[in-house]
Coordinates of C-alpha atoms in Angstrom, one line a residue:
M954 CA 11.7 1.6 -23.6
K955 CA 13.7 -1.1 -22.1
K956 CA 16.0 0.2 -19.2
Q957 CA 19.0 -1.6 -17.7
V958 CA 18.5 -2.8 -14.1
K959 CA 21.6 -4.9 -13.8
N960 CA 23.7 -7.0 -16.1
N961 CA 21.2 -8.9 -18.2
V962 CA 17.9 -7.8 -16.4
S963 CA 15.8 -4.8 -17.7
W964 CA 12.8 -3.0 -16.9
V965 CA 10.1 -3.1 -19.5
G966 CA 7.1 -1.7 -17.4
Y967 CA 5.0 1.5 -17.9
I968 CA 5.4 4.8 -16.0
D969 CA 1.8 6.1 -15.4
W970 CA 2.5 9.8 -14.8
E971 CA -1.5 10.7 -15.2
L972 CA -2.9 8.2 -13.0
D973 CA -4.9 9.8 -9.9
S974 CA -6.7 6.7 -8.4
F975 CA -5.9 3.1 -7.7
H976 CA -8.2 0.1 -6.5
G977 CA -11.3 1.9 -8.3
D978 CA -11.2 5.1 -6.5
D979 CA -10.1 3.6 -3.1
Y980 CA -6.5 4.8 -3.3
S981 CA -5.3 8.3 -4.3
I982 CA -2.4 8.7 -6.6
I983 CA -0.8 11.9 -6.0
N984 CA 2.9 11.5 -7.6
G985 CA 2.3 9.0 -10.3
S986 CA 2.7 5.6 -10.1
S987 CA 4.3 2.8 -12.2
Q988 CA 3.6 -0.8 -13.3
N989 CA 6.8 -2.5 -13.2
A990 CA 7.6 -5.5 -15.5
Y991 CA 11.2 -6.9 -15.9
L992 CA 12.8 -9.0 -18.9
I993 CA 15.5 -11.2 -18.0
E994 CA 17.9 -12.4 -21.0
E995 CA 20.2 -15.2 -20.0
E996 CA 20.3 -18.7 -21.7
K997 CA 16.6 -18.5 -21.3
T998 CA 14.7 -15.3 -21.6
V999 CA 12.2 -14.7 -18.8
L1000 CA 9.5 -12.2 -18.5
I1001 CA 8.3 -11.3 -15.0
D1002 CA 4.9 -9.8 -14.8
T1003 CA 3.3 -7.5 -17.5
V1004 CA 1.4 -4.3 -17.0
W1005 CA -2.3 -2.9 -16.5
A1006 CA -4.9 -3.8 -19.0
P1007 CA -5.2 -0.2 -20.5
H1008 CA -1.8 -0.3 -21.5
R1009 CA -1.5 -3.9 -22.8
F1010 CA -1.2 -3.0 -26.5
E1011 CA 1.5 -0.5 -26.1
F1012 CA 3.4 -2.9 -23.4
V1013 CA 3.3 -5.7 -26.2
E1014 CA 4.2 -3.6 -28.9
N1015 CA 7.4 -2.0 -27.0
L1016 CA 8.2 -5.5 -26.1
K1017 CA 8.2 -6.5 -29.8
R1018 CA 10.8 -3.6 -30.5
E1019 CA 13.0 -4.9 -27.8
I1020 CA 12.9 -8.7 -28.7
D1021 CA 11.3 -11.2 -30.7
L1022 CA 8.4 -12.4 -28.6
K1023 CA 8.9 -15.9 -29.5
K1024 CA 12.4 -15.6 -27.8
I1025 CA 10.6 -15.7 -24.6
D1026 CA 11.0 -19.0 -22.9
C1027 CA 8.3 -18.4 -20.0
I1028 CA 6.4 -15.9 -18.1
I1029 CA 6.6 -15.2 -14.2
A1030 CA 3.3 -14.0 -12.7
N1031 CA 4.2 -13.3 -9.3
H1032 CA 0.3 -11.9 -8.8
G1033 CA -2.8 -12.3 -10.7
E1034 CA -4.3 -8.8 -9.9
V1035 CA -5.1 -6.9 -13.1
D1036 CA -2.5 -4.1 -12.7
H1037 CA 0.3 -6.9 -13.3
S1038 CA -1.2 -9.4 -15.2
G1039 CA -3.7 -7.1 -17.5
A1040 CA -1.3 -7.6 -20.5
L1041 CA -1.2 -11.1 -20.3
P1042 CA -4.0 -12.1 -22.7
A1043 CA -3.2 -9.6 -25.3
L1044 CA 0.7 -11.1 -25.1
L1045 CA -0.2 -14.8 -25.2
E1046 CA -2.1 -14.1 -28.3
E1047 CA 1.1 -13.5 -29.9
I1048 CA 3.0 -16.6 -28.1
P1049 CA 0.5 -19.1 -27.0
G1050 CA 1.7 -21.8 -25.0
T1051 CA 4.4 -19.9 -23.4
P1052 CA 4.8 -21.5 -19.7
I1053 CA 3.3 -19.4 -17.1
Y1054 CA 5.0 -20.1 -13.6
C1055 CA 3.0 -19.0 -10.6
T1056 CA 1.2 -20.1 -7.4
A1057 CA -1.7 -22.5 -7.6
N1058 CA -3.9 -19.6 -6.3
A1059 CA -2.8 -17.3 -9.0
V1060 CA -4.0 -20.1 -11.5
K1061 CA -7.4 -19.5 -9.7
S1062 CA -7.0 -16.0 -10.0
L1063 CA -6.0 -15.5 -13.5
E1064 CA -8.6 -18.2 -14.5
G1065 CA -11.3 -16.4 -12.6
Q1066 CA -10.5 -13.0 -14.4
Y1067 CA -9.8 -14.0 -17.9
G1068 CA -11.6 -17.2 -18.1
K1069 CA -9.9 -20.7 -19.1
R1070 CA -7.9 -20.2 -21.9
N1071 CA -5.8 -23.4 -21.6
W1072 CA -3.0 -21.4 -20.6
N1073 CA 0.2 -23.4 -19.9
F1074 CA 0.4 -23.2 -15.9
R1075 CA 3.5 -24.5 -14.2
E1076 CA 2.5 -24.2 -10.5
V1077 CA 5.2 -23.3 -8.0
K1078 CA 5.6 -23.0 -4.3
T1079 CA 8.2 -21.6 -1.7
G1080 CA 11.7 -23.1 -2.5
D1081 CA 11.0 -24.4 -6.2
T1082 CA 13.6 -23.2 -8.6
L1083 CA 14.1 -22.5 -12.3
D1084 CA 17.4 -22.7 -14.0
I1085 CA 17.8 -19.8 -16.5
G1086 CA 21.3 -20.6 -17.6
N1087 CA 24.5 -19.0 -16.9
G1088 CA 24.9 -20.9 -13.5
K1089 CA 21.8 -18.5 -12.2
Q1090 CA 18.5 -19.7 -10.9
L1091 CA 15.0 -18.2 -10.2
V1092 CA 14.0 -19.0 -6.6
F1093 CA 10.0 -18.5 -5.8
V1094 CA 9.1 -17.4 -2.4
E1095 CA 5.2 -17.6 -1.6
M1096 CA 3.9 -14.2 -0.2
R1097 CA 0.3 -15.2 0.7
M1098 CA -1.9 -12.1 1.7
L1099 CA 0.8 -9.6 0.9
H1100 CA -1.6 -8.6 -0.2
W1101 CA -3.5 -11.3 -2.2
P1102 CA -3.7 -15.3 -1.4
D1103 CA -1.7 -15.9 -4.9
S1104 CA 1.1 -13.6 -4.4
M1105 CA 4.7 -14.2 -4.5
A1106 CA 8.4 -13.2 -5.0
T1107 CA 10.6 -14.3 -7.3
Y1108 CA 14.4 -14.2 -6.4
M1109 CA 17.4 -14.2 -9.1
T1110 CA 20.7 -15.8 -8.0
G1111 CA 24.0 -14.7 -9.3
D1112 CA 22.6 -11.1 -9.9
N1113 CA 20.9 -11.1 -6.6
I1114 CA 17.6 -9.5 -7.2
L1115 CA 14.6 -9.9 -5.4
F1116 CA 11.6 -9.4 -7.6
S1117 CA 9.2 -8.8 -4.6
N1118 CA 5.8 -7.7 -6.5
D1119 CA 3.6 -5.4 -4.1
A1120 CA 5.8 -5.9 -1.3
F1121 CA 8.2 -2.7 -0.7
G1122 CA 6.8 -0.8 -3.6
Q1123 CA 5.0 2.8 -3.8
H1124 CA 2.8 4.4 -6.2
F1125 CA 5.2 6.9 -7.1
A1126 CA 6.4 7.6 -10.7
V1127 CA 10.2 7.8 -10.9
G1128 CA 11.4 8.4 -14.4
E1129 CA 14.9 7.7 -13.0
M1130 CA 13.7 4.3 -11.8
F1131 CA 16.0 3.9 -8.9
N1132 CA 15.9 4.8 -5.1
D1133 CA 18.9 6.7 -5.0
K1134 CA 18.0 8.9 -8.1
A1135 CA 14.2 9.3 -6.4
N1136 CA 13.0 12.3 -4.3
K1137 CA 13.8 10.5 -0.9
C1138 CA 11.2 12.4 1.1
L1139 CA 8.5 11.5 -1.4
L1140 CA 9.7 7.9 -1.9
M1141 CA 9.5 7.3 2.0
K1142 CA 6.2 9.2 2.4
E1143 CA 4.6 7.2 -0.6
A1144 CA 6.2 4.0 0.8
M1145 CA 4.6 4.5 4.1
K1146 CA 1.2 5.5 2.5
Y1147 CA 1.2 2.5 0.5
Y1148 CA 1.9 0.2 3.7
A1149 CA -0.7 2.2 5.7
N1150 CA -3.5 1.8 3.5
I1151 CA -2.8 -1.4 1.5
L1152 CA -0.5 -4.0 3.6
N1153 CA -1.2 -2.8 7.2
P1154 CA -4.2 -5.3 7.7
F1155 CA -1.7 -8.1 6.9
S1156 CA 0.9 -6.7 9.4
P1157 CA 1.3 -10.0 11.3
L1158 CA 2.1 -11.9 8.1
V1159 CA 4.5 -9.0 7.0
A1160 CA 6.6 -9.8 10.1
K1161 CA 6.6 -13.5 9.6
K1162 CA 7.5 -13.3 5.9
I1163 CA 10.3 -11.0 6.5
N1164 CA 11.5 -13.5 8.9
E1165 CA 11.3 -16.1 6.5
I1166 CA 13.1 -14.3 3.7
V1167 CA 15.9 -13.2 6.0
G1168 CA 15.9 -16.8 7.2
L1169 CA 16.7 -17.9 3.6
D1170 CA 20.0 -16.2 3.8
L1171 CA 19.8 -14.8 0.3
P1172 CA 22.2 -11.9 -0.5
I1173 CA 20.0 -9.3 -1.7
E1174 CA 21.6 -6.4 -3.8
I1175 CA 18.4 -5.2 -5.5
I1176 CA 14.8 -5.2 -4.5
A1177 CA 12.3 -4.9 -7.5
P1178 CA 9.0 -4.0 -6.8
S1179 CA 5.9 -3.9 -9.1
H1180 CA 5.2 -0.5 -8.3
G1181 CA 7.6 3.0 -7.9
A1182 CA 11.2 2.9 -7.4
I1183 CA 13.8 -0.3 -7.6
W1184 CA 15.9 0.0 -4.6
R1185 CA 19.4 -0.8 -5.3
E1186 CA 21.0 1.8 -2.7
N1187 CA 21.0 -0.1 0.4
P1188 CA 17.8 -2.0 -0.6
L1189 CA 17.6 -3.5 2.9
Q1190 CA 16.4 -0.2 4.1
I1191 CA 12.8 -0.9 2.9
V1192 CA 13.0 -4.2 4.5
E1193 CA 14.1 -2.7 7.9
K1194 CA 11.1 -0.3 7.4
Y1195 CA 8.6 -2.7 7.0
A1196 CA 9.7 -4.6 10.1
Q1197 CA 9.0 -1.2 12.1
W1198 CA 6.0 -0.5 10.2
A1199 CA 4.4 -4.3 10.9
D1200 CA 5.1 -3.9 14.7
A1201 CA 2.1 -1.8 15.7
Y1202 CA 4.1 1.2 14.5
Q1203 CA 3.4 4.6 16.1
E1204 CA 5.4 7.7 16.3
D1205 CA 4.7 10.6 19.1
Q1206 CA 1.7 12.3 17.2
I1207 CA -1.8 12.7 17.8
T1208 CA -4.2 13.2 15.0
V1209 CA -7.8 14.8 15.4
C1210 CA -10.3 13.7 12.8
Y1211 CA -13.8 15.3 12.3
D1212 CA -16.5 16.4 10.3
T1213 CA -18.9 19.5 11.1
M1214 CA -22.5 20.7 10.1
W1215 CA -22.5 24.2 11.7
E1216 CA -18.7 24.4 12.7
G1217 CA -19.5 23.5 16.6
T1218 CA -17.4 20.1 16.2
A1219 CA -14.9 22.0 14.4
R1220 CA -14.6 24.6 17.0
L1221 CA -13.9 21.6 19.6
A1222 CA -11.4 20.0 17.1
H1223 CA -9.4 23.1 17.2
E1224 CA -9.6 23.3 21.0
I1225 CA -8.5 20.0 21.2
A1226 CA -5.4 20.4 18.9
D1227 CA -4.3 23.4 21.0
E1228 CA -4.9 21.6 24.1
I1229 CA -2.5 18.7 23.1
A1230 CA 0.0 21.2 22.4
K1231 CA -0.1 22.6 25.5
Q1232 CA -0.1 19.4 27.6
S1233 CA 2.7 17.9 25.4
P1234 CA 4.5 20.4 23.5
E1235 CA 7.2 17.6 21.7
T1236 CA 3.9 15.8 20.5
V1237 CA 2.9 16.2 16.6
V1238 CA -0.5 17.2 16.2
R1239 CA -2.4 17.0 13.0
V1240 CA -6.1 18.1 12.2
F1241 CA -8.1 17.0 9.5
N1242 CA -11.9 17.2 8.3
V1243 CA -12.6 13.7 7.0
A1244 CA -14.9 15.1 4.4
K1245 CA -12.7 17.4 2.7
T1246 CA -9.2 15.7 3.1
D1247 CA -8.0 12.7 1.2
K1248 CA -8.9 9.6 3.1
N1249 CA -5.4 7.8 2.3
E1250 CA -3.6 10.8 3.2
V1251 CA -5.4 10.8 6.7
M1252 CA -4.9 7.2 7.0
T1253 CA -1.1 7.6 6.6
E1254 CA -1.2 10.2 9.6
V1255 CA -3.3 7.8 11.8
F1256 CA -0.8 5.1 11.1
K1257 CA 2.0 7.3 12.6
S1258 CA -0.1 8.2 15.6
K1259 CA -0.3 7.1 18.9
A1260 CA -3.7 8.0 19.4
I1261 CA -6.6 9.9 17.5
I1262 CA -9.4 11.8 18.8
V1263 CA -12.5 11.8 16.6
G1264 CA -15.4 13.9 16.1
S1265 CA -18.9 14.2 14.5
P1266 CA -22.2 16.2 15.4
T1267 CA -25.3 14.0 16.1
V1268 CA -27.5 13.7 12.9
G1269 CA -30.5 11.8 12.7
N1270 CA -29.9 9.9 15.9
D1271 CA -26.4 8.9 14.4
I1272 CA -23.1 10.3 13.1
L1273 CA -22.6 12.1 9.8
S1274 CA -22.2 9.7 6.7
S1275 CA -18.9 11.2 5.9
V1276 CA -17.4 10.0 9.2
A1277 CA -19.3 6.8 9.3
G1278 CA -17.7 5.8 6.1
W1279 CA -14.1 7.0 7.0
L1280 CA -14.8 4.7 10.3
A1281 CA -15.5 1.9 8.2
F1282 CA -12.2 2.1 6.3
L1283 CA -10.2 2.8 9.7
K1284 CA -11.9 -0.7 10.9
S1285 CA -10.6 -2.3 7.6
L1286 CA -7.0 -1.2 8.2
K1287 CA -6.6 -2.9 11.5
F1288 CA -4.4 -0.8 13.2
K1289 CA -3.2 -2.0 16.6
N1290 CA -2.1 -0.5 20.1
K1291 CA -3.4 3.0 19.6
K1292 CA -5.8 5.1 21.9
A1293 CA -8.8 7.0 20.9
G1294 CA -11.1 9.7 22.1
A1295 CA -14.5 11.0 20.8
F1296 CA -16.2 14.3 20.8
G1297 CA -19.1 16.1 19.2
C1298 CA -22.0 18.6 19.0
Y1299 CA -25.6 17.8 19.1
G1300 CA -29.3 19.7 19.4
W1301 CA -31.6 17.0 20.1
S1302 CA -30.5 13.3 21.3
G1303 CA -27.1 13.4 21.3
E1304 CA -25.9 9.9 20.4
S1305 CA -22.9 10.5 18.1
V1306 CA -19.9 10.5 20.8
G1307 CA -21.4 7.2 22.0
I1308 CA -21.5 6.1 18.3
L1309 CA -17.9 7.0 17.8
K1310 CA -16.8 5.1 20.9
E1311 CA -18.4 2.1 20.0
K1312 CA -17.2 2.3 16.4
L1313 CA -13.6 3.2 17.5
S1314 CA -13.4 0.2 19.9
E1315 CA -14.8 -2.1 17.0
A1316 CA -11.9 -0.8 15.0
G1317 CA -9.2 -2.0 17.5
F1318 CA -8.6 1.4 19.5
V1319 CA -8.5 1.4 23.3
V1320 CA -11.0 4.1 23.7
V1321 CA -10.5 6.5 26.6
D1322 CA -13.9 7.3 29.0
D1323 CA -13.5 11.0 28.9
E1324 CA -15.3 12.8 26.3
V1325 CA -16.6 16.3 25.3
K1326 CA -20.3 16.3 24.3
S1327 CA -21.8 19.7 23.7
L1328 CA -25.3 20.9 23.3
W1329 CA -25.5 23.4 20.6
N1330 CA -22.4 25.5 20.1
P1331 CA -19.7 24.6 22.6
E1332 CA -19.3 27.1 25.5
E1333 CA -17.0 27.5 28.3
G1334 CA -18.0 24.7 30.4
D1335 CA -18.0 22.4 27.0
F1336 CA -14.3 23.7 26.5
A1337 CA -13.5 22.8 30.3
K1338 CA -14.0 19.3 29.5
V1339 CA -11.2 19.3 26.8
P1340 CA -8.2 19.1 29.2
A1341 CA -9.5 15.7 30.7
L1342 CA -9.9 14.0 27.5
V1343 CA -6.6 15.1 26.2
A1344 CA -5.0 14.1 29.3
S1345 CA -6.7 10.6 29.1
V1346 CA -5.2 10.3 25.5
L1347 CA -2.0 11.0 26.5
S1348 CA -1.4 8.8 29.5

């Protein structure tokens, strides 16, 4: 069903209420999501993006109910990833030869995914424009590595809408469509989760691109991303948030992350959490068993934290595989300006704490020297080391 965004601009996407994972199973979806596509009906009719392949036939049929497909003058492919381009093959079977405006990298992406089908590509770069009639233009802005090399945004003059693709979005199903109609707490939670788990590795580029967009001096009344709510009430609030998040973001929070075999490491984790509360009552403390807690939710809390303290027992001269996998994901997110400490129990050789420190350092954390390393189950002497570890992380 077509829903009006503003004047002759409509949403024609797909709300995915049942979606529970994304990027394979690498990103958890808790509050649904949407694949936002947009239809502009000025003197020229323009479709901006499509939807994910599983919904391609429904998308095309719904679009047919709204418009004669042959009236579509061109398609804008802001990004080649399949959640945005998945319906293109089915759509272009209906309207072959329709021009597709996209970056040079998007041509490579689309042909790489769908094969060379002789689609009518029109390559664009930052500053290129397309006249759509009634005194309005589309202005293209490359958004390389936000979060693919082919990404771009499209700005519509006159109505002052920025179609921002993956930037400023959220995996959040909002039937009411707009940010002022959405649950604001969930909206910002999902926006931060999206940034922390997908865009944070590209933070230096985010900051640079925000400055570039601001430098274009374009009035922005609506930001229409490819997932989640459309920002129409104070749309620049999400741009301001991105500027904060891109600047090695942290709050007064410490997150304790661990897994345990026979509860000894768990006891240390809880003792560390209690000690943080004693030494710094204003600091928010979060504790997670990484084997039992959604990793994307945990990483959002790590993103907010000024420090983390990570624990694992020693097993097979190494750390638990659950913690090892979690640390690999942590490294990929490239957090900056955060401290870290390590702890764990052992029965024989006791390598886990040293391995944790090494892995945390490789992930870009400033690792403190103090540690808690307990032979078998922690006893009074082991708990006595906790205050020094906490003090080092807090300092």
